[in-house]
Amino acid sequence: PAAVHAGRPALVLGAVDGCVTTFAVVAGAVGARFDPVVVIVLGLANLFADGFSMAVSNYLGTKSERQQLEKARREEELHLREIPDGEREEIRQIFQAKGLSGNELEQIVAAVTSNRQRWISTMIQEEYGLSLQGASPLRAAAITFVAFVLLGALPLTSFIWQLFAPGKTIEPYLFSSLIAVTAFFFVGAVKGRFLLQSWYWAGTETALIGSAAAALAYIVGMVLKGVVR
């Protein structure tokens, strides 16, 4: 189960960040009264550069977590070879802290320490607080990048459509806003389901945060439009 769900945080994080940052760039460019072509160029540049940066960060972070897991495993293997009695006592204290005692406690200690790999895994989880199922760094990075680009491209679709079919869509920024807010809500709702939260509240919260970021970018663009022209 842990391995199966390993890509979910990367998927949700990439999707939320992609849509929020790209829509903020679009809003800032529109606020500064840039031409639609400039909006597209800035949006696409941000989309791929920021998506790549986020994927690399996720790769390095996930790789670091796996290295911590491997280091903890090596340390526990060394401890089991050199001080097995001390490690057995640690197991006893761990389960004693969970409320076990007497024969029940000794049976659990005997069961855990009778299998070397089970013993090491228990120590890694209980002493270090690490998950035994580390995510693949490359997979996490790829999921982040794909989610970032796919969701982040949505606020640009109306501008790209207008470029190739002028006059055949509603005002592109209004259409972009509707798409972005819908995407914010959908991704937030999915995040809520993963975190066992109210999907409606999680979706609404994400939509409000994304809209606030875009509004701030729009205001900054309006204020600075005289400077960049």
mmCIF file of C-alpha atoms in Angstrom:
data_model
loop_
_atom_site.group_PDB
_atom_site.id
_atom_site.type_symbol
_atom_site.label_atom_id
_atom_site.label_comp_id
_atom_site.label_asym_id
_atom_site.label_seq_id
_atom_site.Cartn_x
_atom_site.Cartn_y
_atom_site.Cartn_z
ATOM 1 C CA PRO A 1 0.000 0.000 0.000
ATOM 2 C CA ALA A 2 2.744 2.493 0.822
ATOM 3 C CA ALA A 3 4.455 1.776 -2.467
ATOM 4 C CA VAL A 4 1.207 2.042 -4.366
ATOM 5 C CA HIS A 5 0.408 5.449 -2.903
ATOM 6 C CA ALA A 6 3.975 6.780 -3.117
ATOM 7 C CA GLY A 7 3.246 8.920 -6.187
ATOM 8 C CA ARG A 8 0.167 10.637 -4.767
ATOM 9 C CA PRO A 9 1.895 13.479 -2.885
ATOM 10 C CA ALA A 10 4.014 14.258 -5.962
ATOM 11 C CA LEU A 11 0.929 14.172 -8.185
ATOM 12 C CA VAL A 12 -1.125 16.503 -6.011
ATOM 13 C CA LEU A 13 1.739 18.881 -5.223
ATOM 14 C CA GLY A 14 2.791 19.132 -8.855
ATOM 15 C CA ALA A 15 -0.772 19.716 -10.043
ATOM 16 C CA VAL A 16 -1.532 22.415 -7.472
ATOM 17 C CA ASP A 17 1.765 24.246 -7.918
ATOM 18 C CA GLY A 18 1.626 24.038 -11.707
ATOM 19 C CA CYS A 19 -1.811 25.554 -11.983
ATOM 20 C CA VAL A 20 -1.274 28.194 -9.283
ATOM 21 C CA THR A 21 2.084 29.484 -10.551
ATOM 22 C CA THR A 22 1.144 29.510 -14.240
ATOM 23 C CA PHE A 23 -2.164 31.245 -13.580
ATOM 24 C CA ALA A 24 -0.337 33.783 -11.412
ATOM 25 C CA VAL A 25 2.064 34.497 -14.291
ATOM 26 C CA VAL A 26 -0.884 34.871 -16.675
ATOM 27 C CA ALA A 27 -2.681 37.176 -14.238
ATOM 28 C CA GLY A 28 0.401 39.332 -13.737
ATOM 29 C CA ALA A 29 0.983 39.617 -17.483
ATOM 30 C CA VAL A 30 -2.659 40.504 -18.131
ATOM 31 C CA GLY A 31 -2.580 43.054 -15.312
ATOM 32 C CA ALA A 32 0.443 44.652 -16.992
ATOM 33 C CA ARG A 33 -1.536 44.749 -20.278
ATOM 34 C CA PHE A 34 0.932 42.573 -22.172
ATOM 35 C CA ASP A 35 -0.023 41.244 -25.581
ATOM 36 C CA PRO A 36 -1.520 37.716 -25.643
ATOM 37 C CA VAL A 37 1.626 36.391 -27.370
ATOM 38 C CA VAL A 38 3.738 37.685 -24.481
ATOM 39 C CA VAL A 39 1.334 36.077 -22.001
ATOM 40 C CA ILE A 40 1.779 32.738 -23.777
ATOM 41 C CA VAL A 41 5.580 33.056 -23.909
ATOM 42 C CA LEU A 42 5.842 33.955 -20.229
ATOM 43 C CA GLY A 43 3.375 31.242 -19.245
ATOM 44 C CA LEU A 44 5.129 28.501 -21.210
ATOM 45 C CA ALA A 45 8.571 29.587 -20.001
ATOM 46 C CA ASN A 46 7.378 29.423 -16.409
ATOM 47 C CA LEU A 47 5.534 26.173 -17.035
ATOM 48 C CA PHE A 48 8.546 24.174 -18.172
ATOM 49 C CA ALA A 49 11.281 25.904 -16.181
ATOM 50 C CA ASP A 50 9.410 25.850 -12.871
ATOM 51 C CA GLY A 51 8.085 22.357 -13.558
ATOM 52 C CA PHE A 52 11.615 21.094 -14.157
ATOM 53 C CA SER A 53 12.898 22.870 -11.045
ATOM 54 C CA MET A 54 10.157 21.367 -8.906
ATOM 55 C CA ALA A 55 10.770 17.891 -10.356
ATOM 56 C CA VAL A 56 14.486 18.148 -9.573
ATOM 57 C CA SER A 57 13.720 19.272 -6.015
ATOM 58 C CA ASN A 58 11.369 16.347 -5.538
ATOM 59 C CA TYR A 59 13.971 13.974 -6.992
ATOM 60 C CA LEU A 60 16.654 15.187 -4.584
ATOM 61 C CA GLY A 61 14.297 15.148 -1.601
ATOM 62 C CA THR A 62 13.046 11.635 -2.344
ATOM 63 C CA LYS A 63 16.594 10.425 -2.962
ATOM 64 C CA SER A 64 17.661 11.870 0.393
ATOM 65 C CA GLU A 65 14.829 10.008 2.135
ATOM 66 C CA ARG A 66 15.923 6.727 0.545
ATOM 67 C CA GLN A 67 19.512 7.379 1.576
ATOM 68 C CA GLN A 68 18.348 7.942 5.159
ATOM 69 C CA LEU A 69 16.493 4.637 5.045
ATOM 70 C CA GLU A 70 19.556 2.791 3.721
ATOM 71 C CA LYS A 71 21.807 4.440 6.329
ATOM 72 C CA ALA A 72 19.419 3.471 9.142
ATOM 73 C CA ARG A 73 19.316 -0.123 7.880
ATOM 74 C CA ARG A 74 23.116 -0.353 7.791
ATOM 75 C CA GLU A 75 23.355 1.042 11.323
ATOM 76 C CA GLU A 76 20.807 -1.423 12.680
ATOM 77 C CA GLU A 77 22.536 -4.355 10.986
ATOM 78 C CA LEU A 78 25.786 -3.257 12.640
ATOM 79 C CA HIS A 79 24.101 -2.919 16.041
ATOM 80 C CA LEU A 80 22.552 -6.368 15.762
ATOM 81 C CA ARG A 81 25.969 -7.879 15.092
ATOM 82 C CA GLU A 82 27.784 -6.018 17.862
ATOM 83 C CA ILE A 83 25.213 -5.489 20.646
ATOM 84 C CA PRO A 84 22.259 -7.838 20.082
ATOM 85 C CA ASP A 85 21.275 -7.803 23.756
ATOM 86 C CA GLY A 86 21.059 -4.020 23.755
ATOM 87 C CA GLU A 87 18.916 -4.062 20.611
ATOM 88 C CA ARG A 88 16.651 -6.717 22.137
ATOM 89 C CA GLU A 89 16.181 -4.507 25.168
ATOM 90 C CA GLU A 90 15.273 -1.602 22.890
ATOM 91 C CA ILE A 91 12.547 -3.748 21.324
ATOM 92 C CA ARG A 92 11.286 -4.589 24.798
ATOM 93 C CA GLN A 93 11.175 -0.901 25.759
ATOM 94 C CA ILE A 94 9.418 0.046 22.518
ATOM 95 C CA PHE A 95 6.552 -2.379 23.079
ATOM 96 C CA GLN A 96 6.481 -1.730 26.795
ATOM 97 C CA ALA A 97 5.830 1.927 25.966
ATOM 98 C CA LYS A 98 2.866 0.753 23.900
ATOM 99 C CA GLY A 99 1.293 -0.733 27.025
ATOM 100 C CA LEU A 100 2.427 -4.371 26.806
ATOM 101 C CA SER A 101 3.824 -6.193 29.825
ATOM 102 C CA GLY A 102 4.461 -9.611 31.303
ATOM 103 C CA ASN A 103 4.181 -12.722 29.131
ATOM 104 C CA GLU A 104 2.505 -10.824 26.336
ATOM 105 C CA LEU A 105 5.445 -8.433 26.132
ATOM 106 C CA GLU A 106 8.016 -11.246 26.157
ATOM 107 C CA GLN A 107 6.138 -13.114 23.428
ATOM 108 C CA ILE A 108 6.141 -10.036 21.198
ATOM 109 C CA VAL A 109 9.854 -9.450 21.841
ATOM 110 C CA ALA A 110 10.630 -13.084 21.030
ATOM 111 C CA ALA A 111 8.540 -12.972 17.839
ATOM 112 C CA VAL A 112 10.182 -9.786 16.569
ATOM 113 C CA THR A 113 13.758 -10.780 17.400
ATOM 114 C CA SER A 114 13.396 -14.304 16.007
ATOM 115 C CA ASN A 115 13.555 -12.933 12.479
ATOM 116 C CA ARG A 116 16.528 -10.699 11.662
ATOM 117 C CA GLN A 117 14.866 -8.704 8.876
ATOM 118 C CA ARG A 118 11.696 -8.214 10.925
ATOM 119 C CA TRP A 119 13.851 -7.057 13.816
ATOM 120 C CA ILE A 120 15.701 -4.507 11.680
ATOM 121 C CA SER A 121 12.505 -3.290 10.031
ATOM 122 C CA THR A 122 10.832 -2.806 13.399
ATOM 123 C CA MET A 123 13.766 -0.768 14.667
ATOM 124 C CA ILE A 124 13.775 1.403 11.534
ATOM 125 C CA GLN A 125 10.084 2.146 11.888
ATOM 126 C CA GLU A 126 9.933 2.591 15.641
ATOM 127 C CA GLU A 127 13.323 4.132 16.450
ATOM 128 C CA TYR A 128 13.881 6.251 13.351
ATOM 129 C CA GLY A 129 10.267 6.838 12.360
ATOM 130 C CA LEU A 130 11.011 5.984 8.727
ATOM 131 C CA SER A 131 8.771 4.267 6.201
ATOM 132 C CA LEU A 132 10.110 1.015 4.796
ATOM 133 C CA GLN A 133 8.627 1.730 1.371
ATOM 134 C CA GLY A 134 10.683 4.582 -0.035
ATOM 135 C CA ALA A 135 9.389 6.143 -3.252
ATOM 136 C CA SER A 136 11.459 5.976 -6.440
ATOM 137 C CA PRO A 137 13.194 9.352 -6.934
ATOM 138 C CA LEU A 138 12.854 9.196 -10.731
ATOM 139 C CA ARG A 139 9.203 8.207 -10.522
ATOM 140 C CA ALA A 140 8.430 10.974 -8.046
ATOM 141 C CA ALA A 141 10.215 13.541 -10.248
ATOM 142 C CA ALA A 142 8.436 12.364 -13.405
ATOM 143 C CA ILE A 143 5.009 12.445 -11.753
ATOM 144 C CA THR A 144 5.675 15.941 -10.409
ATOM 145 C CA PHE A 145 6.783 17.265 -13.797
ATOM 146 C CA VAL A 146 3.911 15.716 -15.758
ATOM 147 C CA ALA A 147 1.279 16.877 -13.243
ATOM 148 C CA PHE A 148 2.817 20.356 -13.169
ATOM 149 C CA VAL A 149 2.821 20.726 -16.951
ATOM 150 C CA LEU A 150 -0.617 19.203 -17.594
ATOM 151 C CA LEU A 151 -2.456 21.242 -14.964
ATOM 152 C CA GLY A 152 -0.282 24.303 -15.438
ATOM 153 C CA ALA A 153 -1.090 24.422 -19.158
ATOM 154 C CA LEU A 154 -4.807 24.864 -18.507
ATOM 155 C CA PRO A 155 -4.736 28.643 -17.821
ATOM 156 C CA LEU A 156 -2.923 29.123 -21.146
ATOM 157 C CA THR A 157 -5.377 27.227 -23.337
ATOM 158 C CA SER A 158 -7.708 30.161 -23.986
ATOM 159 C CA PHE A 159 -4.811 32.420 -25.022
ATOM 160 C CA ILE A 160 -3.384 29.761 -27.332
ATOM 161 C CA TRP A 161 -6.849 29.155 -28.800
ATOM 162 C CA GLN A 162 -7.321 32.879 -29.415
ATOM 163 C CA LEU A 163 -3.927 33.035 -31.129
ATOM 164 C CA PHE A 164 -4.942 30.424 -33.717
ATOM 165 C CA ALA A 165 -8.663 31.246 -33.850
ATOM 166 C CA PRO A 166 -9.066 34.942 -33.015
ATOM 167 C CA GLY A 167 -12.541 36.112 -32.133
ATOM 168 C CA LYS A 168 -13.895 32.589 -31.594
ATOM 169 C CA THR A 169 -13.789 32.499 -27.818
ATOM 170 C CA ILE A 170 -14.855 34.655 -24.901
ATOM 171 C CA GLU A 171 -12.380 37.088 -23.371
ATOM 172 C CA PRO A 172 -9.325 34.824 -22.868
ATOM 173 C CA TYR A 173 -8.472 35.940 -19.329
ATOM 174 C CA LEU A 174 -12.049 35.352 -18.138
ATOM 175 C CA PHE A 175 -12.044 31.897 -19.719
ATOM 176 C CA SER A 176 -8.594 31.208 -18.254
ATOM 177 C CA SER A 177 -9.856 32.229 -14.804
ATOM 178 C CA LEU A 178 -12.845 29.879 -15.017
ATOM 179 C CA ILE A 179 -10.621 26.969 -16.062
ATOM 180 C CA ALA A 180 -8.039 27.698 -13.364
ATOM 181 C CA VAL A 181 -10.548 28.006 -10.513
ATOM 182 C CA THR A 182 -12.230 24.772 -11.614
ATOM 183 C CA ALA A 183 -8.833 23.054 -11.711
ATOM 184 C CA PHE A 184 -7.958 24.439 -8.271
ATOM 185 C CA PHE A 185 -11.157 23.048 -6.814
ATOM 186 C CA PHE A 186 -10.759 19.645 -8.485
ATOM 187 C CA VAL A 187 -7.145 19.155 -7.382
ATOM 188 C CA GLY A 188 -7.955 20.357 -3.871
ATOM 189 C CA ALA A 189 -10.864 17.921 -3.677
ATOM 190 C CA VAL A 190 -8.584 15.059 -4.758
ATOM 191 C CA LYS A 191 -6.042 16.128 -2.133
ATOM 192 C CA GLY A 192 -8.796 16.100 0.484
ATOM 193 C CA ARG A 193 -9.723 12.538 -0.399
ATOM 194 C CA PHE A 194 -6.085 11.431 -0.035
ATOM 195 C CA LEU A 195 -5.805 13.144 3.357
ATOM 196 C CA LEU A 196 -9.218 11.917 4.531
ATOM 197 C CA GLN A 197 -10.533 15.479 4.710
ATOM 198 C CA SER A 198 -13.766 16.974 3.446
ATOM 199 C CA TRP A 199 -13.339 17.016 -0.346
ATOM 200 C CA TYR A 200 -15.604 20.060 -0.665
ATOM 201 C CA TRP A 201 -13.729 22.120 1.920
ATOM 202 C CA ALA A 202 -10.307 21.041 0.591
ATOM 203 C CA GLY A 203 -11.374 21.993 -2.938
ATOM 204 C CA THR A 204 -12.769 25.334 -1.835
ATOM 205 C CA GLU A 205 -9.654 26.131 0.194
ATOM 206 C CA THR A 206 -7.343 25.384 -2.753
ATOM 207 C CA ALA A 207 -9.518 27.441 -5.106
ATOM 208 C CA LEU A 208 -9.409 30.409 -2.718
ATOM 209 C CA ILE A 209 -5.630 30.176 -2.266
ATOM 210 C CA GLY A 210 -5.015 29.915 -6.008
ATOM 211 C CA SER A 211 -7.360 32.796 -6.738
ATOM 212 C CA ALA A 212 -5.683 34.955 -4.082
ATOM 213 C CA ALA A 213 -2.256 34.286 -5.610
ATOM 214 C CA ALA A 214 -3.548 35.232 -9.063
ATOM 215 C CA ALA A 215 -5.237 38.370 -7.726
ATOM 216 C CA LEU A 216 -2.002 39.459 -6.063
ATOM 217 C CA ALA A 217 -0.066 38.875 -9.295
ATOM 218 C CA TYR A 218 -2.662 40.818 -11.269
ATOM 219 C CA ILE A 219 -2.412 43.776 -8.893
ATOM 220 C CA VAL A 220 1.401 43.749 -9.082
ATOM 221 C CA GLY A 221 1.172 43.674 -12.885
ATOM 222 C CA MET A 222 -1.185 46.653 -12.884
ATOM 223 C CA VAL A 223 1.027 48.643 -10.532
ATOM 224 C CA LEU A 224 4.190 47.953 -12.517
ATOM 225 C CA LYS A 225 2.761 48.217 -16.035
ATOM 226 C CA GLY A 226 4.015 51.789 -16.335
ATOM 227 C CA VAL A 227 7.538 50.713 -15.381
ATOM 228 C CA VAL A 228 7.897 47.971 -17.998
ATOM 229 C CA ARG A 229 6.639 50.090 -20.871
#
